Coordinates of C-alpha atoms in Angstrom, one line a residue:
X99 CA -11.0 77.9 -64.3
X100 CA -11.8 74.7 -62.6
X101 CA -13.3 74.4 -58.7
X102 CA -10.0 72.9 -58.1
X103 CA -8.1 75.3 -59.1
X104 CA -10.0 78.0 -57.2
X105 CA -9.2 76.1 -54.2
X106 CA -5.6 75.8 -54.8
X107 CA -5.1 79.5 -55.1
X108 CA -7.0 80.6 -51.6
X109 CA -5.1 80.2 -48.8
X110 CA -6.0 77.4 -45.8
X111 CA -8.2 79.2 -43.4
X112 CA -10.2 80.4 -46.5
X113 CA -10.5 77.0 -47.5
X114 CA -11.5 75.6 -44.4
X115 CA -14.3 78.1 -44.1
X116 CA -15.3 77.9 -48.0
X117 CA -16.0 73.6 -46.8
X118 CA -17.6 74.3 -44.0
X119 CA -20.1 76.2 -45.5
X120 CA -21.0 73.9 -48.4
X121 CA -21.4 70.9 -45.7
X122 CA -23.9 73.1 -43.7
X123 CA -25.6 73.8 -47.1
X124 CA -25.9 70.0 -48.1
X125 CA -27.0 69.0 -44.7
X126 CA -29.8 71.8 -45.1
X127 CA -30.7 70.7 -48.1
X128 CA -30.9 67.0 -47.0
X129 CA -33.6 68.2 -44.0
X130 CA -35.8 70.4 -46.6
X131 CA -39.0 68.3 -48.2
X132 CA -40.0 69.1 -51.5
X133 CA -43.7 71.2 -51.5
X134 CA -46.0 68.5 -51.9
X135 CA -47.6 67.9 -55.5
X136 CA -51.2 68.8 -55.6
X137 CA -52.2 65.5 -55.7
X138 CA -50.5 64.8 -52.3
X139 CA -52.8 67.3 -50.4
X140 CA -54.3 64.4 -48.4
X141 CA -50.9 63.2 -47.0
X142 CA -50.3 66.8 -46.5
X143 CA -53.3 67.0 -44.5
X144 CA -52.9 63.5 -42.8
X145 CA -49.1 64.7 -41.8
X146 CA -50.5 67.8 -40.3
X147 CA -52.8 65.8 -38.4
X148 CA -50.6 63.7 -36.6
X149 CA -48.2 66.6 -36.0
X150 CA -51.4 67.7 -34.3
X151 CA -52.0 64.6 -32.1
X152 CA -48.4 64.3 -31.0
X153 CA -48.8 68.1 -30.2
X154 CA -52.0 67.2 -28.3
X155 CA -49.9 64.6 -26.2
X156 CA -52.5 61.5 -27.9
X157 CA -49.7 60.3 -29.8
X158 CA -46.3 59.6 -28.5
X159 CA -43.7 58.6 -30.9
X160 CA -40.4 59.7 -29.0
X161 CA -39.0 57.6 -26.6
X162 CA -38.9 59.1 -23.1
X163 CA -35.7 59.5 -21.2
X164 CA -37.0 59.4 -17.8
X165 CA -40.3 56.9 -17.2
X166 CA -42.2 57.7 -14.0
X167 CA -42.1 55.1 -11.7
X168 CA -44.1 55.0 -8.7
X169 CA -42.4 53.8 -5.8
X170 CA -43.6 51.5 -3.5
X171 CA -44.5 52.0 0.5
X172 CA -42.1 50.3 2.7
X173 CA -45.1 48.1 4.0
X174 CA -45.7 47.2 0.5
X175 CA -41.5 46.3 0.2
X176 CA -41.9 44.6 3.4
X177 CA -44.8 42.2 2.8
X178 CA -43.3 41.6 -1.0
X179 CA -39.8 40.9 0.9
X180 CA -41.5 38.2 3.6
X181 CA -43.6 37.1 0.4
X182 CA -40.2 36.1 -0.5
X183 CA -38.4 34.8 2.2
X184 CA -41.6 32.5 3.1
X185 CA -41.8 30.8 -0.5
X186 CA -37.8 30.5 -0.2
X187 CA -38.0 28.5 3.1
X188 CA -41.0 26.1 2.1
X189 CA -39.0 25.2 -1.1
X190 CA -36.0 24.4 1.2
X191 CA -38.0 22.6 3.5
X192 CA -39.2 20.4 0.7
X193 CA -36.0 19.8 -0.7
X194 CA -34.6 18.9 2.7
X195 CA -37.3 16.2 2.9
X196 CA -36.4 14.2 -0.2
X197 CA -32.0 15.0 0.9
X198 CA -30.1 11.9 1.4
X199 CA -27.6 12.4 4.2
X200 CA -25.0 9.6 6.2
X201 CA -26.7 7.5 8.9
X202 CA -24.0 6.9 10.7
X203 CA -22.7 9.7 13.2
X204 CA -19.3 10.0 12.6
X205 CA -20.2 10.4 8.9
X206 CA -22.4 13.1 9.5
X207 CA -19.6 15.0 12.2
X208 CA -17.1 14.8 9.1
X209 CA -19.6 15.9 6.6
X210 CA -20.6 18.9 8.6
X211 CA -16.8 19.6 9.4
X212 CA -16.1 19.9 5.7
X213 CA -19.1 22.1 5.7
X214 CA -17.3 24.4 7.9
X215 CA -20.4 24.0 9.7
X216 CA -20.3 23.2 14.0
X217 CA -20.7 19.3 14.3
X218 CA -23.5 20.0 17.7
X219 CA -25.1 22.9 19.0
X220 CA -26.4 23.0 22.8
X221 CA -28.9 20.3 23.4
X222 CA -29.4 18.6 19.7
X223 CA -29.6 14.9 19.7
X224 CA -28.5 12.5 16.7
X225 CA -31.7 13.6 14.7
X226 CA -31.1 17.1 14.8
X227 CA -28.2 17.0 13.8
X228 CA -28.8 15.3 11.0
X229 CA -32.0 17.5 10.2
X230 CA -29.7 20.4 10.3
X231 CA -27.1 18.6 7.6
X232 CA -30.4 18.1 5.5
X233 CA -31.6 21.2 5.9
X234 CA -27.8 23.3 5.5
X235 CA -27.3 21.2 2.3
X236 CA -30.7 22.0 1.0
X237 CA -30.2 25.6 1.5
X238 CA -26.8 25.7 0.0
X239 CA -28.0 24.5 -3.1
X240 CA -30.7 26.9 -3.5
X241 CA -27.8 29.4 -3.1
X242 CA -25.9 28.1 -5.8
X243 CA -28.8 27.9 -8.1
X244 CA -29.6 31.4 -7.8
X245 CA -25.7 32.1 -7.8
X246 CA -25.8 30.7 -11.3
X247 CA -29.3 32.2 -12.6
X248 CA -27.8 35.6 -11.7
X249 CA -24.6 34.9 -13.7
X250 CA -26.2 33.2 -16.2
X251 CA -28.2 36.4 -17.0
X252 CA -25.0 39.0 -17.1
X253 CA -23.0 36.4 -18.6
X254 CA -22.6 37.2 -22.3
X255 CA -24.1 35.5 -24.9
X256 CA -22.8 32.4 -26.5
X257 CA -21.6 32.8 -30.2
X258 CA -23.6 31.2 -32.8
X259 CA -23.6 27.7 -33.6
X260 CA -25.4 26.5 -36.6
X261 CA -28.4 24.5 -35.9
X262 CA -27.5 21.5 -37.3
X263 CA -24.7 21.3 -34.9
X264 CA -27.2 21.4 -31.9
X265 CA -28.9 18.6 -33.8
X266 CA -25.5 16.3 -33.6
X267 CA -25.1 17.0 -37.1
X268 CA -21.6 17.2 -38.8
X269 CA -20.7 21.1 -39.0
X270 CA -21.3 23.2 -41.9
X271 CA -19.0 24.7 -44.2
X272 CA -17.1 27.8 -42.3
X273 CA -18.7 26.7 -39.5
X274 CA -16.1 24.3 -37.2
X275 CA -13.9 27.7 -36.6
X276 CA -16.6 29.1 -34.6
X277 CA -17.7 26.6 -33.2
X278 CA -15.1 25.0 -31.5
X279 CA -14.0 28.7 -30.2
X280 CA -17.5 29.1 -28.6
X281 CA -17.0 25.5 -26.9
X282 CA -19.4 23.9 -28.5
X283 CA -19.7 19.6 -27.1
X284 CA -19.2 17.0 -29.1
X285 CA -21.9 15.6 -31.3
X286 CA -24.2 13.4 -29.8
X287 CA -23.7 9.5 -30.0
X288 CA -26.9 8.5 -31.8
X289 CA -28.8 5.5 -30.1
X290 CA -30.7 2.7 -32.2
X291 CA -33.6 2.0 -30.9
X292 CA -34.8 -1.6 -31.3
X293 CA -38.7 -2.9 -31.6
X294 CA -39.1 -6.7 -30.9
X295 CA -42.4 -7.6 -32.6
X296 CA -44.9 -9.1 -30.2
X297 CA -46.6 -12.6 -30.0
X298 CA -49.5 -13.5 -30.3
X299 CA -49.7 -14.9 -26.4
X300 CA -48.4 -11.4 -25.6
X301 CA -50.5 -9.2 -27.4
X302 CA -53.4 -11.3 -25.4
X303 CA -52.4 -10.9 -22.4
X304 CA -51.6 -7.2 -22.8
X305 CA -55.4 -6.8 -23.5
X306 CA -56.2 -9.3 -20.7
X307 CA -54.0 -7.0 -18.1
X308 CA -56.0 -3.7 -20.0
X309 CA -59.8 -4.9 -19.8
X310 CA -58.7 -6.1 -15.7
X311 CA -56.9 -2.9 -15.0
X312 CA -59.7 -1.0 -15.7
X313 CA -62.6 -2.8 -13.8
X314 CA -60.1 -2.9 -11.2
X315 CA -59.0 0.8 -10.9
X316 CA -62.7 1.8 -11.1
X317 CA -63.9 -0.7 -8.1
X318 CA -61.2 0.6 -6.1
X319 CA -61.8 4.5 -6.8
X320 CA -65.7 3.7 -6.1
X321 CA -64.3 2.3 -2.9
X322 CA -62.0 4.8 -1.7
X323 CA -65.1 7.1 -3.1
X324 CA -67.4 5.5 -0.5
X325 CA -65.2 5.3 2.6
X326 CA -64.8 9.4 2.3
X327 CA -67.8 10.1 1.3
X328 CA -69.7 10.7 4.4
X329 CA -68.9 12.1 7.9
X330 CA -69.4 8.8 9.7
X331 CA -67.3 6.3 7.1
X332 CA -64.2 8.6 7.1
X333 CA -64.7 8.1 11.0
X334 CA -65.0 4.8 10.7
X335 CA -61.6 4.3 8.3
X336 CA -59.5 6.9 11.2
X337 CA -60.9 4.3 14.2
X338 CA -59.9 1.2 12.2
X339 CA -56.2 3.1 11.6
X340 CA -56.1 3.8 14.8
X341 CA -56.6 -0.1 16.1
X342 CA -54.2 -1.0 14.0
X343 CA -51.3 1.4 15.4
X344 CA -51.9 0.9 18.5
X345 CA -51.9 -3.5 17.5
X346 CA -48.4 -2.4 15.9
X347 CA -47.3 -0.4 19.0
X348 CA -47.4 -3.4 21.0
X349 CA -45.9 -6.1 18.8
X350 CA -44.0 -8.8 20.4
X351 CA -42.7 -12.3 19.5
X352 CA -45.0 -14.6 19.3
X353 CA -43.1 -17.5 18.2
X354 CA -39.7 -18.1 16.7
X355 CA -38.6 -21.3 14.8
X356 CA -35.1 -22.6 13.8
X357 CA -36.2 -22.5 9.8
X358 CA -32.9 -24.6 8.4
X359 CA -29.3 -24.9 9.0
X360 CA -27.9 -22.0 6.7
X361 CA -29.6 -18.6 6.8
X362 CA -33.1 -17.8 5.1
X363 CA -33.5 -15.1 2.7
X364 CA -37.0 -14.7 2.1
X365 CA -40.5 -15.0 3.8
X366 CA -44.1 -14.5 3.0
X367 CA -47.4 -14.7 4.7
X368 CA -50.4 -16.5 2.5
X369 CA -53.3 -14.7 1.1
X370 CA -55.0 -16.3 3.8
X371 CA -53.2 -15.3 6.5
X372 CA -52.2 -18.6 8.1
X373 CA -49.4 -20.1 6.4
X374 CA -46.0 -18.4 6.4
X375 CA -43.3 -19.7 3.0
X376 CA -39.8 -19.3 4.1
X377 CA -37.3 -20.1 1.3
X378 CA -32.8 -20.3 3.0
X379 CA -29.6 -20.4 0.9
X380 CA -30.7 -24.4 1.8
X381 CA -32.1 -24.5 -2.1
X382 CA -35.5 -25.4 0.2
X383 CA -38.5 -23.6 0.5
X384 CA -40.4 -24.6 4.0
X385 CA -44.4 -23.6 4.8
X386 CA -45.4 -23.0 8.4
X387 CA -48.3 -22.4 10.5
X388 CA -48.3 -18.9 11.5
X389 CA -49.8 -19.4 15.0
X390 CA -47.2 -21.7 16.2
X391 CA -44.5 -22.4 13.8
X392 CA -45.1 -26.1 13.2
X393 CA -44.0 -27.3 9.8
X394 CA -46.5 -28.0 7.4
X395 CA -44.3 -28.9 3.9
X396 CA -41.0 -29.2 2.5
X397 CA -40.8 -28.3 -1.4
X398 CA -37.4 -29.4 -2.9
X399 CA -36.2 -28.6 -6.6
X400 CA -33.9 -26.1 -6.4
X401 CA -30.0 -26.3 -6.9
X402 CA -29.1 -23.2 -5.4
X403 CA -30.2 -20.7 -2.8
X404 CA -33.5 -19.6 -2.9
X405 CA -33.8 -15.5 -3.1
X406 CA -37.5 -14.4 -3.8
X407 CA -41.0 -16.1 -2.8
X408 CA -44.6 -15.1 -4.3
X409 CA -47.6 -16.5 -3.0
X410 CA -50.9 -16.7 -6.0
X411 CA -53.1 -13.6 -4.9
X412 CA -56.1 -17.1 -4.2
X413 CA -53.5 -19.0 -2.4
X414 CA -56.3 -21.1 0.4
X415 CA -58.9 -19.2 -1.1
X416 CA -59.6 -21.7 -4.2
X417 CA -58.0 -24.8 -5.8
X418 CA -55.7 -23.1 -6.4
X419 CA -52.9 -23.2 -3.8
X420 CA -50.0 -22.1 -5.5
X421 CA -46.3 -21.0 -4.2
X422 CA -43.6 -19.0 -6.9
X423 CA -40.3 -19.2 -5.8
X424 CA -37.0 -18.0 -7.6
X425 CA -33.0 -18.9 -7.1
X426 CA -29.8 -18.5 -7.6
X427 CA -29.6 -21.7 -10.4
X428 CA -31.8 -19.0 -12.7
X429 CA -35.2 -20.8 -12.6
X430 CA -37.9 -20.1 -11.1
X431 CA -40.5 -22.8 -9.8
X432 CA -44.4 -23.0 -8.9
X433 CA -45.8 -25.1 -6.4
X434 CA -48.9 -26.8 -5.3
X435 CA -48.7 -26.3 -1.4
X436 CA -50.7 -29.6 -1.1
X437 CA -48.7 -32.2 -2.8
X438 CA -45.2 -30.4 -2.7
X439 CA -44.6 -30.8 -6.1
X440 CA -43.7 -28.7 -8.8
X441 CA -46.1 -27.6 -11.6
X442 CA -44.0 -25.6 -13.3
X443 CA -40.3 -24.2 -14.2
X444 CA -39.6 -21.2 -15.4
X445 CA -36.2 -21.1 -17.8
X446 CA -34.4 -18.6 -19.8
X447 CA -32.6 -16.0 -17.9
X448 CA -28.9 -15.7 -18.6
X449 CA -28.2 -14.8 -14.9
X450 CA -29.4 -15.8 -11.5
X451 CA -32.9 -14.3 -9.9
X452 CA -33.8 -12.0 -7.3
X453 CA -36.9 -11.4 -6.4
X454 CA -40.1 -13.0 -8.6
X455 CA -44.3 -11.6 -8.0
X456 CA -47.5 -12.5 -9.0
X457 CA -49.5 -10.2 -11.2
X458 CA -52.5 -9.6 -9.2
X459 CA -54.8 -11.6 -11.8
X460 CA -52.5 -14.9 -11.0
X461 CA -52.6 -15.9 -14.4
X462 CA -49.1 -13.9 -14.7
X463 CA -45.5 -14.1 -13.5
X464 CA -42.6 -11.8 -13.0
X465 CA -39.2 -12.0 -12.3
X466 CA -36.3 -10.3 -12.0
X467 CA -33.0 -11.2 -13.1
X468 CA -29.0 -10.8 -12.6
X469 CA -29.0 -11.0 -16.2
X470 CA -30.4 -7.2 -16.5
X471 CA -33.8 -8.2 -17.6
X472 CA -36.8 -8.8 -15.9
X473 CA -39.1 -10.9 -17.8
X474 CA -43.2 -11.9 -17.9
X475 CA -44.6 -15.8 -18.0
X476 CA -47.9 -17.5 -18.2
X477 CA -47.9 -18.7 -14.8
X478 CA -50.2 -21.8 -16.6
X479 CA -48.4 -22.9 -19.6
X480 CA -45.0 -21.5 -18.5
X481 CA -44.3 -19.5 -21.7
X482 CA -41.8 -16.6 -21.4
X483 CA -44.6 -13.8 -22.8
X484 CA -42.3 -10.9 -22.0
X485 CA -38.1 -10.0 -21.9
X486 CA -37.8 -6.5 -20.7
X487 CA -34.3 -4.7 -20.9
X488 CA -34.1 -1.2 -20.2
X489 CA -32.0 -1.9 -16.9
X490 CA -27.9 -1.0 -16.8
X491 CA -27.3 -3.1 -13.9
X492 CA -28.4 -6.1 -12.3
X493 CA -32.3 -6.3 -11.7
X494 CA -33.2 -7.3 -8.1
X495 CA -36.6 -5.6 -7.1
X496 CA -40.1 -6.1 -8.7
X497 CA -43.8 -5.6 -7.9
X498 CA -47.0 -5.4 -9.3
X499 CA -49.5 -2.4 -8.9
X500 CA -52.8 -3.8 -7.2
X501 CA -55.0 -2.8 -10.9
X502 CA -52.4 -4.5 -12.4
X503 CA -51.9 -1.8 -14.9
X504 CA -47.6 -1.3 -13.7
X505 CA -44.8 -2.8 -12.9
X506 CA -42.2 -1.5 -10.5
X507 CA -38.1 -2.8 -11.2
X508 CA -35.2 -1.6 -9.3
X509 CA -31.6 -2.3 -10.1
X510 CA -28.2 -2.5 -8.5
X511 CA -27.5 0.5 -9.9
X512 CA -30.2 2.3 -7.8
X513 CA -32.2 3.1 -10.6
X514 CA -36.2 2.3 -10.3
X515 CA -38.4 2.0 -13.5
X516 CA -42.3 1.8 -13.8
X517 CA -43.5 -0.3 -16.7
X518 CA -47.1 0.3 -18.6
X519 CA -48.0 -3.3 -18.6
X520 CA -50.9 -2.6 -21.2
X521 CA -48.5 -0.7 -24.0
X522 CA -44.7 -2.0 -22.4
X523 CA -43.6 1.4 -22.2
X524 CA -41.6 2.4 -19.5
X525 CA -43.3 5.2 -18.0
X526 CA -41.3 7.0 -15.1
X527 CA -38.0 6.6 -14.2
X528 CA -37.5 6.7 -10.7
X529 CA -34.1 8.3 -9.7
X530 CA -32.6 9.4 -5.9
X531 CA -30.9 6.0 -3.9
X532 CA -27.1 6.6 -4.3
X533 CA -26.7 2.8 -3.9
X534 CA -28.6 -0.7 -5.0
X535 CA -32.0 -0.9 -4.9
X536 CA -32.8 -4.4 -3.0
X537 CA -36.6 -4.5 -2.7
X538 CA -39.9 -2.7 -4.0
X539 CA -43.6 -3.0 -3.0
X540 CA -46.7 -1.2 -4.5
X541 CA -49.2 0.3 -1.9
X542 CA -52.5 -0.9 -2.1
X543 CA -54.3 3.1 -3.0
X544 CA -51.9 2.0 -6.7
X545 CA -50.1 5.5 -6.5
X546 CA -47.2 4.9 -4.1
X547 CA -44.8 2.3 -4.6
X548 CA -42.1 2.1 -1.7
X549 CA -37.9 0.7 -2.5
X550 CA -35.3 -0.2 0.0
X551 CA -31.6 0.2 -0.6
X552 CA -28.5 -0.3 0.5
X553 CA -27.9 3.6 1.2
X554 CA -29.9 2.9 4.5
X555 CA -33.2 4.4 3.4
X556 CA -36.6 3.9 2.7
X557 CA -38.0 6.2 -0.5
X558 CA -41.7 6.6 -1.0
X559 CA -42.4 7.4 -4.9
X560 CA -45.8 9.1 -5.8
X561 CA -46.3 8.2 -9.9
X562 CA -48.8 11.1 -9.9
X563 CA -46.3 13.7 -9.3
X564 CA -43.3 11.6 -10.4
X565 CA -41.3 12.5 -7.6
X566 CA -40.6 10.9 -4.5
X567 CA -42.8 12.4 -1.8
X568 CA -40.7 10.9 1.3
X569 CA -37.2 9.8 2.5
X570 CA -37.3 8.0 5.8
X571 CA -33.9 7.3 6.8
X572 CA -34.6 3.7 8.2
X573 CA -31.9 2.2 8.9
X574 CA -28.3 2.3 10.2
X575 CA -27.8 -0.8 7.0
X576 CA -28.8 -2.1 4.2
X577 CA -32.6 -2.3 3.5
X578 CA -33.4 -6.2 2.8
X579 CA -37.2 -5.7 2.3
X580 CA -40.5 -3.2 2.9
X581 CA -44.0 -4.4 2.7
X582 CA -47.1 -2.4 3.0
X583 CA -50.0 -3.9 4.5
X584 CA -51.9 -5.0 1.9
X585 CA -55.4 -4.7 3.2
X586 CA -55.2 -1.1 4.1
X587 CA -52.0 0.2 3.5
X588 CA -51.6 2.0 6.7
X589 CA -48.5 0.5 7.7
X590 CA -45.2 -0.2 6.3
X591 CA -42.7 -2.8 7.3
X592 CA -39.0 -2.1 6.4
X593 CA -36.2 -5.2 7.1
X594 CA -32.6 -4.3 7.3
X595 CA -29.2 -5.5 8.2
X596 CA -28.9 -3.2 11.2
X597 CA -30.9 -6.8 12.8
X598 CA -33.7 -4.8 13.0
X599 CA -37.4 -4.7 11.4
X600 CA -39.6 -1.4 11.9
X601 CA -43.0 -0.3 11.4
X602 CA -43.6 3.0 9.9
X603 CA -47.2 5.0 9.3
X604 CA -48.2 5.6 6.2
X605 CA -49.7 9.1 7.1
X606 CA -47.3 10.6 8.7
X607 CA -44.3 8.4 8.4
X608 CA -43.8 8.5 12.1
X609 CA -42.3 5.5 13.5
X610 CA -44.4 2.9 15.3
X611 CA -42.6 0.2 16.4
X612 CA -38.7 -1.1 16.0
X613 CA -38.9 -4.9 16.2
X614 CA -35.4 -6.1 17.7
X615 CA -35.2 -9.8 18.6
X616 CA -33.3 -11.4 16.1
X617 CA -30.0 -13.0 17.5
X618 CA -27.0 -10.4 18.1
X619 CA -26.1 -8.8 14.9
X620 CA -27.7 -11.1 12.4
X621 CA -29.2 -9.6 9.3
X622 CA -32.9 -9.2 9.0
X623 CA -33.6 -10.5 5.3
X624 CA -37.3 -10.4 4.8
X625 CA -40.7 -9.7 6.4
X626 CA -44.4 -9.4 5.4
X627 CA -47.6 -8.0 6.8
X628 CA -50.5 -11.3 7.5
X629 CA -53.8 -9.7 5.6
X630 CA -55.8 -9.0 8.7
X631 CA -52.5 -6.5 9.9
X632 CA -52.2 -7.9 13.5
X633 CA -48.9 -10.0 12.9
X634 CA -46.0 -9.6 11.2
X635 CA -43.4 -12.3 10.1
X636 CA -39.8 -11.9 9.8
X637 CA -36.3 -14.2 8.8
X638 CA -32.9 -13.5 9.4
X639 CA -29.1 -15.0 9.2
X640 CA -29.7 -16.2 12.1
X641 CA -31.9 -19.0 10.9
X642 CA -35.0 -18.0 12.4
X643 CA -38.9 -17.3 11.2
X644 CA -40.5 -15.1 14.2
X645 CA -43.9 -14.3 13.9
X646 CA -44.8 -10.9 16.0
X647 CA -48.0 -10.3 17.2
X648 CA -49.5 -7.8 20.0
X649 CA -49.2 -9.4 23.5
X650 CA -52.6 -9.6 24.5
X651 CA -52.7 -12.4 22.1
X652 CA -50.3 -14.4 24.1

């Protein structure tokens, strides 16, 4: 009779016990090894051996429910807890440095009411208050970023999507299901990117700007080398900071000149430091005598306003005394300051200039454009060498670094860019102004490169770090124009349409002097540093070139 049958004719509980018993018999049979062959005495041996060591304690293959941990003293807690608290308030200190906040007072009362946040505690002033917006927005943000790390790392993972997907590829076979229920974006929009072969002229002058760059960057560093390198020379470059302050503490007006009939829009001093180029919305561009204003030359040629002015970097220093100026008819013109005439036009842009520069060799012009472009010319022949796009907005700011390596732009859109002149690569991109960018100007140590804008501030970009290392908030309007001093750089001069000009320290950023004199609420549209940094000339919408200088010079 079969098994089966045997089963059938037992009653359940017999059963039950009858299965029972054959599953404990198969489960001992599965734990019982067969007696090793004698052959396999040495893995015999080897086995007993490491039954031995994990005996011993020298091996440990079982995982351990409980791990010791020692705990630590609550001094050690403490100091790891102030550890924290200390690294967490330097970061929000630095982040409230670079915070853009409102200017204007009642902005920054309704700001901090939406906050939820008191609009003045006992005894703040207007800059405390608006230190503590900067700081309680800084703060908050560190919050929510560490909100979101913490959720990030409970939050489950993310279901699979095939890598071709992340690539912006089309989604495999089996695959669009899943991905669209784990939310996967779109497919990236693929961007063309476009070469423009070079010309001949260009690929010159790119190794012209290269072999000057580098003899120039290394005579500066062996300069800057040689003024810190002993006790009494870094002495000597403190004392001759500290004349200048004080020269800029005590700025006055020194003269003031009616400088056409509509207002002016842009000045400069020479390389020289005595003639000052003032170009109005006149189409004329007008040279002065900076110690009393008298006219020196009238240069006609434009058809429309006038909007940037460059002086050649040996302007009075050689035969070479040569004025760039740009307008709104989208040319841009150079001058010889002795006969009036012009040498040169500059044509091609699509759109009307801003603001034109020198590259420091002279041999080199660039200017910036309402056409998006900023483009490079052989200041000699008059050939367009370079178009540069890159911009999404209208470009208005430009300036060369002192090696003449970069390029600073800044657009409309408040977007700064910094170009490799050597390779025409753009290098950094320099994000941070909510609004337009209006004017740039590289410092003279080659690292810092200041823009203005029309969200009331001043930003101070390192291209080291490639961050901005300072936000001074200038102005109660838009920023017309910053200079540095170009023979030192330890001042910089900021122009605004709050009808004011200032003048900052480089070291500490600390104001030094607000220059107020311009008539009633007229715009301040330009100002400049002369080379020996004991005058400073400024224009305005109210028709005027002042020259500032300290009083004992009266």
């Amino acid at each position: 009779m079969s098994e089966d049958a045997d089963m059938k004719d037992k009653p359940e509980g017999a059963k039950a016990k009858e299965a029972e018993a054959k599953e404990t018999e198969a489960k001992n049979g599965d734990d019982k090894m067969p007696p090793p062959a004698n052959g396999d005495k040495s893995a015999s041996s080897g086995s007993d051996a490491i039954k031995a060591a994990v005996k011993a304690g020298n091996i440990n293959i079982h995982q351990q429910e409980h791990t010791e941990i020692m705990d630590l003293s609550e001094e050690s807690k403490e100091a790891q807890q102030e550890h924290a608290r200390l690294l967490k308030q330097v970061e929000a200190e630095r982040r409230a440095r670079t915070m853009v906040v409102p200017t204007k007072t009642e902005d920054v009362a309704n700001k901090l009411r939406q906050l939820g946040q008191p609009v003045r505690l006992f005894s703040e002033n207007v800059a405390d208050i608006r230190e503590r917006l900067r700081r309680f927005i800084a703060a908050s943000e560190m919050e929510d970023e560490e909100a979101e790390k913490i959720e990030g790392m409970v939050a489950p993972k993310p279901s699979f999507v095939p890598r071709k997907m992340q690539m912006g590829g089309e989604p495999a076979a089996g695959a669009a299901g899943a991905a669209g229920a784990a939310g996967a974006p779109p497919a990236a929009k693929k961007v063309d990117v476009v070469y423009t072969p070079a010309s001949d002229a260009l690929l010159e002058a790119r190794a012209a700007i290269a072999t000057m760059s580098f003899g120039r960057a290394k005579s500066r560093l062996a300069g800057a080398k040689r003024r810190r390198g002993t006790p009494e020379e870094a002495s000597a470059v403190d004392r001759r900071a500290v004349e200048t302050f004080s020269t800029m503490k005590n700025l006055a007006i020194n003269s003031s000149q009616f400088g056409d009939d509509r207002p002016l829009s842009a000045i400069q001093v020479s390389p020289d430091g005595g003639t000052v180029a003032s170009g109005s919305w006149t189409c004329l561009v007008k040279l002065w005598d900076i110690e009393n204003l008298e006219m020196r030359k009238v240069l006609r040629g434009h058809s429309e306003r006038v909007t940037g002015i460059a002086w050649h970097p040996e302007a009075y220093s050689s035969d070479k005394t040569l004025l760039a100026t740009g307008a709104a008819d989208k040319t841009a013109k150079l001058w010889d300051c002795h006969t009036g005439e012009c040498v040169q036009t500059f044509q091609g842009h699509a759109g009307r200039l801003a603001r034109v520069g020198f590259h420091p060799s002279g041999r080199y012009l660039g200017t910036a454009s309402f056409d998006h472009t900023w483009r490079l010319w052989d200041a000699e022949t008059g050939e367009e060498l370079l178009l540069q796009d890159g911009h999404h907005k209208e470009v208005y700011g430009i300036s060369f670094q002192v090696d003449g390596a970069l390029v600073a732009t800044g657009d409309l859109g408040g977007v700064g860019r910094v170009w490799d002149l050597r390779s025409g690569k753009s290098v950094w991109t320099m994000e941070g102004h909510v609004k337009r960018i209006t004017c740039m100007d590289f410092s003279p140590c080659a690292y810092e490169v200041a823009s203005g804008s029309d969200d009331h501030t001043v930003r101070v970009w390192d291209i080291r770090k490639q961050r901005c290392c300072y936000t001074l908030p200038a102005h109660s309007a838009l920023v017309a124009d910053v200079r540095y001093s170009r023979t030192s750089g330890e001042v910089l001069v900021s122009a605004s349409f709050d009808s004011t000009a200032k003048v900052w320290s480089t070291r500490d950023w600390s104001l030094l002097r607000t220059l107020s004199g311009h008539e009633g609420k007229a715009s301040v549209t330009g100002c400049d540093v002369s080379p020996d940094e004991r005058k400073i000339a400024t224009c305005s919408f109210d028709r005027t070139v002042k020259v500032w200088a300290h009083q004992d010079e009266f």
